[in-house]
Coordinates of C-alpha atoms in Angstrom, one line a residue:
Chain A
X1 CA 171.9 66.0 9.1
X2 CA 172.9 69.2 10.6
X3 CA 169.3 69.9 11.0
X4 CA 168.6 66.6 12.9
X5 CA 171.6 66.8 14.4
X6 CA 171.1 70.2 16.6
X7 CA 167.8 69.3 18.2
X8 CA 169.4 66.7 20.4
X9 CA 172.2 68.3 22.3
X10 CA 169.6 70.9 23.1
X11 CA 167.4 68.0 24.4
X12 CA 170.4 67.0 26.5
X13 CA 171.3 70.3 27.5
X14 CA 167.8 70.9 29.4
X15 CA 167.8 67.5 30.6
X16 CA 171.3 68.0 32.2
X17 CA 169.8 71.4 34.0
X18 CA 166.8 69.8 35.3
X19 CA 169.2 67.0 36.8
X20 CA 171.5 69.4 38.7
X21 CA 168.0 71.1 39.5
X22 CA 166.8 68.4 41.0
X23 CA 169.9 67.2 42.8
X24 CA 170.3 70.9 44.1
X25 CA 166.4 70.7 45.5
X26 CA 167.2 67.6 47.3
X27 CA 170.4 69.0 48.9
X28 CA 168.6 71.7 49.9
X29 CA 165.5 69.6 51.4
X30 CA 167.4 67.6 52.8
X31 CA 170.0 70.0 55.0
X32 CA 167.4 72.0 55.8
X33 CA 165.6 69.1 58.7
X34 CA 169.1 68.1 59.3
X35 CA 170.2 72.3 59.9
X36 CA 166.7 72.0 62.2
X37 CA 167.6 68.8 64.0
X38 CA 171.0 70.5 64.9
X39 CA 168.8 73.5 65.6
X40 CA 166.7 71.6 68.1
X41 CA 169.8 69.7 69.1
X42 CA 172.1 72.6 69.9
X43 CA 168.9 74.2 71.5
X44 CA 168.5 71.4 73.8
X45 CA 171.9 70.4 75.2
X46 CA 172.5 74.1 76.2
X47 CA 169.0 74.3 78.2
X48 CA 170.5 71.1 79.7
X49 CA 173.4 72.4 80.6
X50 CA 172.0 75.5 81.7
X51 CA 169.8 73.6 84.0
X52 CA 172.8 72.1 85.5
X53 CA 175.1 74.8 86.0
X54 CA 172.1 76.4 87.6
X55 CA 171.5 73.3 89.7
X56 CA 175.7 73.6 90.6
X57 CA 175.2 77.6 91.5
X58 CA 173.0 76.9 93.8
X59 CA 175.3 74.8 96.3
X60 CA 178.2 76.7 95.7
X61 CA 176.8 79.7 96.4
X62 CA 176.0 78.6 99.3
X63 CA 179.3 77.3 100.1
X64 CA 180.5 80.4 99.3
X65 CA 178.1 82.1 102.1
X66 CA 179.1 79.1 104.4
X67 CA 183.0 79.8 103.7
X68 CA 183.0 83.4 103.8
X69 CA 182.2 83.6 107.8
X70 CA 185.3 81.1 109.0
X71 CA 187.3 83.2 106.1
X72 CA 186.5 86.7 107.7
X73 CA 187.9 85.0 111.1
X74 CA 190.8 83.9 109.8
X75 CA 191.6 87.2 108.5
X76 CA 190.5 88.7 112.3
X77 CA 192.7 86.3 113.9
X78 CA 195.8 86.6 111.1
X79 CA 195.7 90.7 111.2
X80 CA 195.6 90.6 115.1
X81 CA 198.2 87.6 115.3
X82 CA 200.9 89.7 112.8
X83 CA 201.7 93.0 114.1
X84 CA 201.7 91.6 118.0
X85 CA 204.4 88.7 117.0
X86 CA 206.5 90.9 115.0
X87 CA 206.5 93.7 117.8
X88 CA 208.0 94.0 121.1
X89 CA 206.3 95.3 124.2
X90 CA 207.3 98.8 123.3
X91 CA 205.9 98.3 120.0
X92 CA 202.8 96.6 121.4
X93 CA 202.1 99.6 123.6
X94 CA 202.7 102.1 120.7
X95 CA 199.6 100.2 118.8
X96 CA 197.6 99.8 121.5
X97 CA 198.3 104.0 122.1
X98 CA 196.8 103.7 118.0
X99 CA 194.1 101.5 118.6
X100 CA 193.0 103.7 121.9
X101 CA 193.2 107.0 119.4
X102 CA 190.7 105.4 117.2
X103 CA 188.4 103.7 119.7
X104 CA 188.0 107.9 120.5
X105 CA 187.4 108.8 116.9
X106 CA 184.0 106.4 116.6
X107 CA 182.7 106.4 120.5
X108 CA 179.2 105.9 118.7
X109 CA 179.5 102.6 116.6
X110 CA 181.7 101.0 119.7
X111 CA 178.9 102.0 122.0
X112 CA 176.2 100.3 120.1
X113 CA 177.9 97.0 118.9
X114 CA 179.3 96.1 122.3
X115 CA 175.5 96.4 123.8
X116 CA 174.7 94.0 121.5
X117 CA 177.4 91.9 121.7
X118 CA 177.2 92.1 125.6
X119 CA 173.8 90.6 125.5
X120 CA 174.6 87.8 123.9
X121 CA 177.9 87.0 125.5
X122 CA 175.8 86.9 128.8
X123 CA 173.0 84.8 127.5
X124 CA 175.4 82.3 126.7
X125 CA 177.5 82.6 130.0
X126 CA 174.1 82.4 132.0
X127 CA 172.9 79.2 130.3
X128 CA 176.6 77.3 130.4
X129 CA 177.3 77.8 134.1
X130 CA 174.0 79.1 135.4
X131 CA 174.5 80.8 138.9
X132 CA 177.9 80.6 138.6
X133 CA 177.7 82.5 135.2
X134 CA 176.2 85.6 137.2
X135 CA 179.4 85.8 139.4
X136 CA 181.6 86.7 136.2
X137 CA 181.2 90.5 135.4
X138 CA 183.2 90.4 131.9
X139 CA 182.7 87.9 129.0
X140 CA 185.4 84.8 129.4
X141 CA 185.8 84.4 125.8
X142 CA 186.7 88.4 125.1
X143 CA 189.3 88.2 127.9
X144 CA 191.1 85.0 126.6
X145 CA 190.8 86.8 123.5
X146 CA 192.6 90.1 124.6
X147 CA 195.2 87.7 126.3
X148 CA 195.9 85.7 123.0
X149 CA 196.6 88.8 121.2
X150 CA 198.8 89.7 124.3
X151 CA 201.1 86.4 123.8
X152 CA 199.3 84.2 121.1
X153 CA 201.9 81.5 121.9
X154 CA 200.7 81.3 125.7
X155 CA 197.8 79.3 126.9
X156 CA 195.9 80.4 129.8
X157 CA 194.0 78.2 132.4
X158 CA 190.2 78.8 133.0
X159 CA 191.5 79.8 137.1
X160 CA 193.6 82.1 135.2
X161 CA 190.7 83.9 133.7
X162 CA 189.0 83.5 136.6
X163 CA 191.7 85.6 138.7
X164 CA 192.1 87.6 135.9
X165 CA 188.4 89.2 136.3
X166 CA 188.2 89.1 139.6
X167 CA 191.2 91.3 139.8
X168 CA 189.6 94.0 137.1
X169 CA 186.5 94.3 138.4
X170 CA 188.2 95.2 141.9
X171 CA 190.9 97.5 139.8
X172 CA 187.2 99.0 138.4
X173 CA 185.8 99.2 141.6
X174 CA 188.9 101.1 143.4
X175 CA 189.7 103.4 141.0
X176 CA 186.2 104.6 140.4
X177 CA 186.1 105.1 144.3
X178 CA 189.3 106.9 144.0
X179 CA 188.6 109.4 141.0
X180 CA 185.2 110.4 142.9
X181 CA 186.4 111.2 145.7
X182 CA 188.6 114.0 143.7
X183 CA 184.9 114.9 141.7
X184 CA 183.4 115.7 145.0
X185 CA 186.5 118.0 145.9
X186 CA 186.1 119.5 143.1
X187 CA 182.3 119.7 144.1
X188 CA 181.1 118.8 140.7
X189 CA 178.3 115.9 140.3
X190 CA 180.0 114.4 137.1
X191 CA 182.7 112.0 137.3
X192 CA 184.9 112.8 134.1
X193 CA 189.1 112.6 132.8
X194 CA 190.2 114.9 134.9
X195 CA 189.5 113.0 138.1
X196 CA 190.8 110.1 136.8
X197 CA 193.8 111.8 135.4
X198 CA 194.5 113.5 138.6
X199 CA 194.5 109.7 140.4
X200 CA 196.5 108.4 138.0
X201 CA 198.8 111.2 138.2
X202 CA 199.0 110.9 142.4
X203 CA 199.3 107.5 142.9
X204 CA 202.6 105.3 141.9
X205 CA 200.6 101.7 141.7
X206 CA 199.1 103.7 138.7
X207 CA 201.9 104.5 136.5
X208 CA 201.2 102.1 133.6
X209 CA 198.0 104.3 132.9
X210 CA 200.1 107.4 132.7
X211 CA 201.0 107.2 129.2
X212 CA 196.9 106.5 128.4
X213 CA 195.5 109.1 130.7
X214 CA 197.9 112.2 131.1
X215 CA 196.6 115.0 132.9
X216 CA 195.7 118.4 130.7
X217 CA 198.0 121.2 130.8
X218 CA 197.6 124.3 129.3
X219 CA 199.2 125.3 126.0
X220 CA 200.7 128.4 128.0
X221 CA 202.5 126.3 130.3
X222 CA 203.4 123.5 127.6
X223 CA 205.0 126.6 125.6
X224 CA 206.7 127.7 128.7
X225 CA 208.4 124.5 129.7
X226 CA 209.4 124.0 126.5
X227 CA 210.8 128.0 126.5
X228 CA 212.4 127.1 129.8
X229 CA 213.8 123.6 128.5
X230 CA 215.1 125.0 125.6
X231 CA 217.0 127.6 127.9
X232 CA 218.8 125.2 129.7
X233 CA 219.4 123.5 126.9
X234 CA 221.3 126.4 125.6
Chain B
X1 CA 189.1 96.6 111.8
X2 CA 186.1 97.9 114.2
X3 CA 185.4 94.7 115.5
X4 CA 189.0 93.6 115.8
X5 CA 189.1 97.1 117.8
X6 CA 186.1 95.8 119.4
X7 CA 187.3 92.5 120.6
X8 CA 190.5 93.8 122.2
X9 CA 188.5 95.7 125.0
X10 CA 186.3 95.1 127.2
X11 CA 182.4 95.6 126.8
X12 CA 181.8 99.1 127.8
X13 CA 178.5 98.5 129.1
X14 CA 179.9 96.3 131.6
X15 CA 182.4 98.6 132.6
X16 CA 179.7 101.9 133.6
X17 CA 177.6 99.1 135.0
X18 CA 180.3 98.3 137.8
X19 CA 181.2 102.0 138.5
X20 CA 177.5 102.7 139.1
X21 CA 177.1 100.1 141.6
X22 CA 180.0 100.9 143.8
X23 CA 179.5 105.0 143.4
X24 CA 176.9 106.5 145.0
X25 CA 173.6 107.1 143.1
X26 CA 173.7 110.9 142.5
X27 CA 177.2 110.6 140.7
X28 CA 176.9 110.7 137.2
X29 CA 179.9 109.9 134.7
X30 CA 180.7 111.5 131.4
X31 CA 180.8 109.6 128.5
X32 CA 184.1 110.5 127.8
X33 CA 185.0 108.8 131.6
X34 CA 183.6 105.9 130.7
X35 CA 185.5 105.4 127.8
X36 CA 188.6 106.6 129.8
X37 CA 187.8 103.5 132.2
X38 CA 187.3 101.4 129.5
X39 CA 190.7 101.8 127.9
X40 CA 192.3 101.5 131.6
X41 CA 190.7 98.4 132.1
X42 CA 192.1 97.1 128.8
X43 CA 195.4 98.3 129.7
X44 CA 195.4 96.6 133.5
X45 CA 194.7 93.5 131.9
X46 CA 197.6 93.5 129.3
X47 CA 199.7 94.9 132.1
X48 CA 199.4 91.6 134.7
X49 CA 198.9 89.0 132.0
X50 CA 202.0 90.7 130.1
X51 CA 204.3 90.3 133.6
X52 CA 202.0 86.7 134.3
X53 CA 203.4 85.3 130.9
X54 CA 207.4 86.7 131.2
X55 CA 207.4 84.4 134.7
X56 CA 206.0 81.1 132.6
X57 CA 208.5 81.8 129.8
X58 CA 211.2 82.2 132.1
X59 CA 209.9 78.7 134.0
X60 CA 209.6 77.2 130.7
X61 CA 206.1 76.8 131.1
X62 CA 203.4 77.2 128.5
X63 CA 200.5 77.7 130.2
X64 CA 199.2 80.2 132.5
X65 CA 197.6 79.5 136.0
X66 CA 196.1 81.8 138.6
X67 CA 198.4 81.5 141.1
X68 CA 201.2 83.5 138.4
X69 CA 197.6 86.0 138.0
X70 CA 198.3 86.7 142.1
X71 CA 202.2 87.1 141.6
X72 CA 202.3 88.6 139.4
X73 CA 199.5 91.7 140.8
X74 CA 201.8 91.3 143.8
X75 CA 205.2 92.4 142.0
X76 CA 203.2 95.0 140.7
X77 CA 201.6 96.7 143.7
X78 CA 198.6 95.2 144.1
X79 CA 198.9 93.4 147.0
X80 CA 195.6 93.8 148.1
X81 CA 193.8 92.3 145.2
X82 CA 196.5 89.3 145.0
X83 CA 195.1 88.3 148.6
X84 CA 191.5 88.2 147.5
X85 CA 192.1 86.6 144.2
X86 CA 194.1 84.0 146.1
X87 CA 191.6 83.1 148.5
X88 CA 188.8 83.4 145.8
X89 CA 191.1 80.6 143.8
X90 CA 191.3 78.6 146.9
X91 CA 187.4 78.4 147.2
X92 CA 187.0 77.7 143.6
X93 CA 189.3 75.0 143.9
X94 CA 187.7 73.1 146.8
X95 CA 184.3 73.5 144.6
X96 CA 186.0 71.9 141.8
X97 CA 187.3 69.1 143.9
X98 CA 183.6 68.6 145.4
X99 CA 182.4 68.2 142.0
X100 CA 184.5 65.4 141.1
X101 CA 184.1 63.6 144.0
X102 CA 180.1 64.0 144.0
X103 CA 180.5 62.6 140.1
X104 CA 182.6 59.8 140.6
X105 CA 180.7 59.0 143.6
X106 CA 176.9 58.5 141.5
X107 CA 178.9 58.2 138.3
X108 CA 175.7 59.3 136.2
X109 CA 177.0 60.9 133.2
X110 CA 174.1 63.3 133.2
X111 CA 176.0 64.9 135.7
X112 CA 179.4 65.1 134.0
X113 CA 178.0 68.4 131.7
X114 CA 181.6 70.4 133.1
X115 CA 185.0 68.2 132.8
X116 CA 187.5 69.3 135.5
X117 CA 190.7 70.9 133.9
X118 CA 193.7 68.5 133.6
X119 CA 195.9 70.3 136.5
X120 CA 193.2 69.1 139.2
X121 CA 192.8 65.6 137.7
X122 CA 196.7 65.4 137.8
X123 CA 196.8 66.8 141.5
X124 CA 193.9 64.6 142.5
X125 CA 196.0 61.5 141.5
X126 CA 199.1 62.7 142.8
X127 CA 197.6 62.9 146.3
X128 CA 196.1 59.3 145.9
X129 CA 199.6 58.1 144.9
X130 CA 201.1 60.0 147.9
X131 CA 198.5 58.5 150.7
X132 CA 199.8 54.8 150.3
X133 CA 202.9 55.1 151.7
X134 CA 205.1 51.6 150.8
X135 CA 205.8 49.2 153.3
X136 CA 209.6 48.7 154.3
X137 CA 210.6 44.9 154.0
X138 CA 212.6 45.4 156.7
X139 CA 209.8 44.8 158.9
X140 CA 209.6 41.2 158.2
X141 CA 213.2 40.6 158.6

């Protein structure tokens, strides 16, 4: 009995194995084409996507390129807009004495730019108005531009411009006159600051320049009026 | 900040072209004078535009004209240019007026590529109100 007995629970021991075997196999064949399919799946959708975020870049960096110009005038028009409102003429004057200082620092990057810029600004001025374009001697749009950041609340008529370079390039005109008449005292051939600080140091109609263009003195005689000053003073 | 720098003045080039024409050829200017002129320039035109707007604020007016450009170069001693200017602004207007009378006359829009500025338009129609003068009803009493 006992004999007969042990032979069959082995028999159902290996059968149970093979079973689970077999089951486990399955699984296995089984999650490996689904693990695939995901594979392919998850593989897929992201190229997708992929191909539509690049398909999004595109447009919106070119938005960004398209936005960037009216941003950098913005900023322009806000930083010259701020410090003018907030100051008063005195303060005005004190950054425009700022702004000349570093207009003299880089001569070289001023003188280049503005060439450019001065053909273009003509170009358009000579097609708008044709002959009439010709009589103007400064660029309209950079004089109502100075006189914005003069007062930005005022508006200004185009007569107003008109008068307004008329009247600078006479002011151009007679002072040029003026300081070369001192260069040829002087009996020099090149027209330089001194002759135009020496008009602007004789004549009274030219006292708003005095604070740009201030004749040179010599540090001797700066240290002696001061000595001298300080004398009285005491 | 070098084209804000930029933007406040004048074009340079502009400026040494106009003192070459009215010096004679053999003078020469420095670079450093040309600059100089430069920032003048700059200056003069904050200078009448600054005393230009302080007479419209003080009207109550918002908006600059060139007849405040020639008083106020006047006040500040430059008569001589406030004469010219005027004259050249009285010329410019009768041009103006021309125009619009030679477009309303064809009335081709073609033509119409400048619109006059509002000020004229007003004066125009303020003269054409003023040149029918009513009729008293006395008369026919």
């Amino acid at each position: 009995m006992t004999s007969s007995n042990s032979p069959k629970p082995e028999k159902k021991i290996t059968k149970n194995t093979e079973i689970s075997k077999t089951q486990k196999k399955k699984t296995k064949n089984a999650e490996t084409p689904k693990t695939e399919k995901k594979k392919t799946k998850n593989a897929e959708t992201p190229k997708t996507e992929k191909k539509k975020t690049k398909n999004a870049e595109t447009p919106k960096t070119e938005k960004k390129k398209n936005a960037e110009i009216p941003k950098i005038e913005k900023k322009k028009t806000k930083s010259a807009e701020i410090p003018l409102t907030d100051g008063k003429t005195k303060r005005d004057r004190e950054i425009a004495k700022e702004e000349n200082k570093k207009k003299t620092k880089k001569p070289k990057l001023s003188n280049g730019t503005s060439k450019q810029r001065d053909e273009g600004s003509k170009k358009g001025v000579a097609e708008g108005k044709g002959e009439e374009g010709k009589m103007n001697v400064f660029p309209m749009n950079r004089i109502r531009t100075m006189i914005k950041g003069e007062d930005p609340d005022m508006r200004v008529s185009q007569e107003a411009l008109l008068a307004i370079n008329n009247a600078v390039e006479k002011f151009l005109e007679q002072f040029s006159q003026e300081a070369y008449a001192f260069c040829v005292r002087d009996r020099k051939k090149c027209l330089s600051y001194d002759h135009l600080a020496h008009v602007v140091s004789k004549q009274r109609r030219y006292d708003f320049l005095s604070d740009f263009v201030p004749e040179r003195v010599k540090a001797e005689d700066a240290l002696r009026e001061r000595s001298a000053a300080g004398t009285g003073g005491h | 900040m070098d084209q804000d720098e930029q933007d406040r003045a004048l074009p340079i080039a502009n400026v040494s072209r106009i003192m070459k024409q009215i010096l004679p050829p053999s003078a020469k200017i420095s670079k450093e004078g040309k600059q100089v002129m430069q920032e003048c320039v700059t200056e003069f035109i904050s200078f009448v535009t600054g005393e230009a707007s302080d007479k419209c604020h003080k009207e109550n007016r918002k908006t600059v004209n060139g007849d405040d450009i020639c008083w106020a170069l006047s006040s500040l001693g430059f008569d001589n240019y406030a004469e010219a200017i005027g004259r050249y602004l009285h010329k410019y207007r009768q041009a103006e007026r021309e125009k619009i009378n030679h477009d309303k006359k064809y009335e081709n829009p073609h033509i119409n590529r400048a619109p006059p500025p509002p000020l004229l338009l007003s004066r125009v129609t303020r003269d054409k109100v003023e040149n029918p003068p009513p009729s008293p009803p006395n008369q026919s009493g």
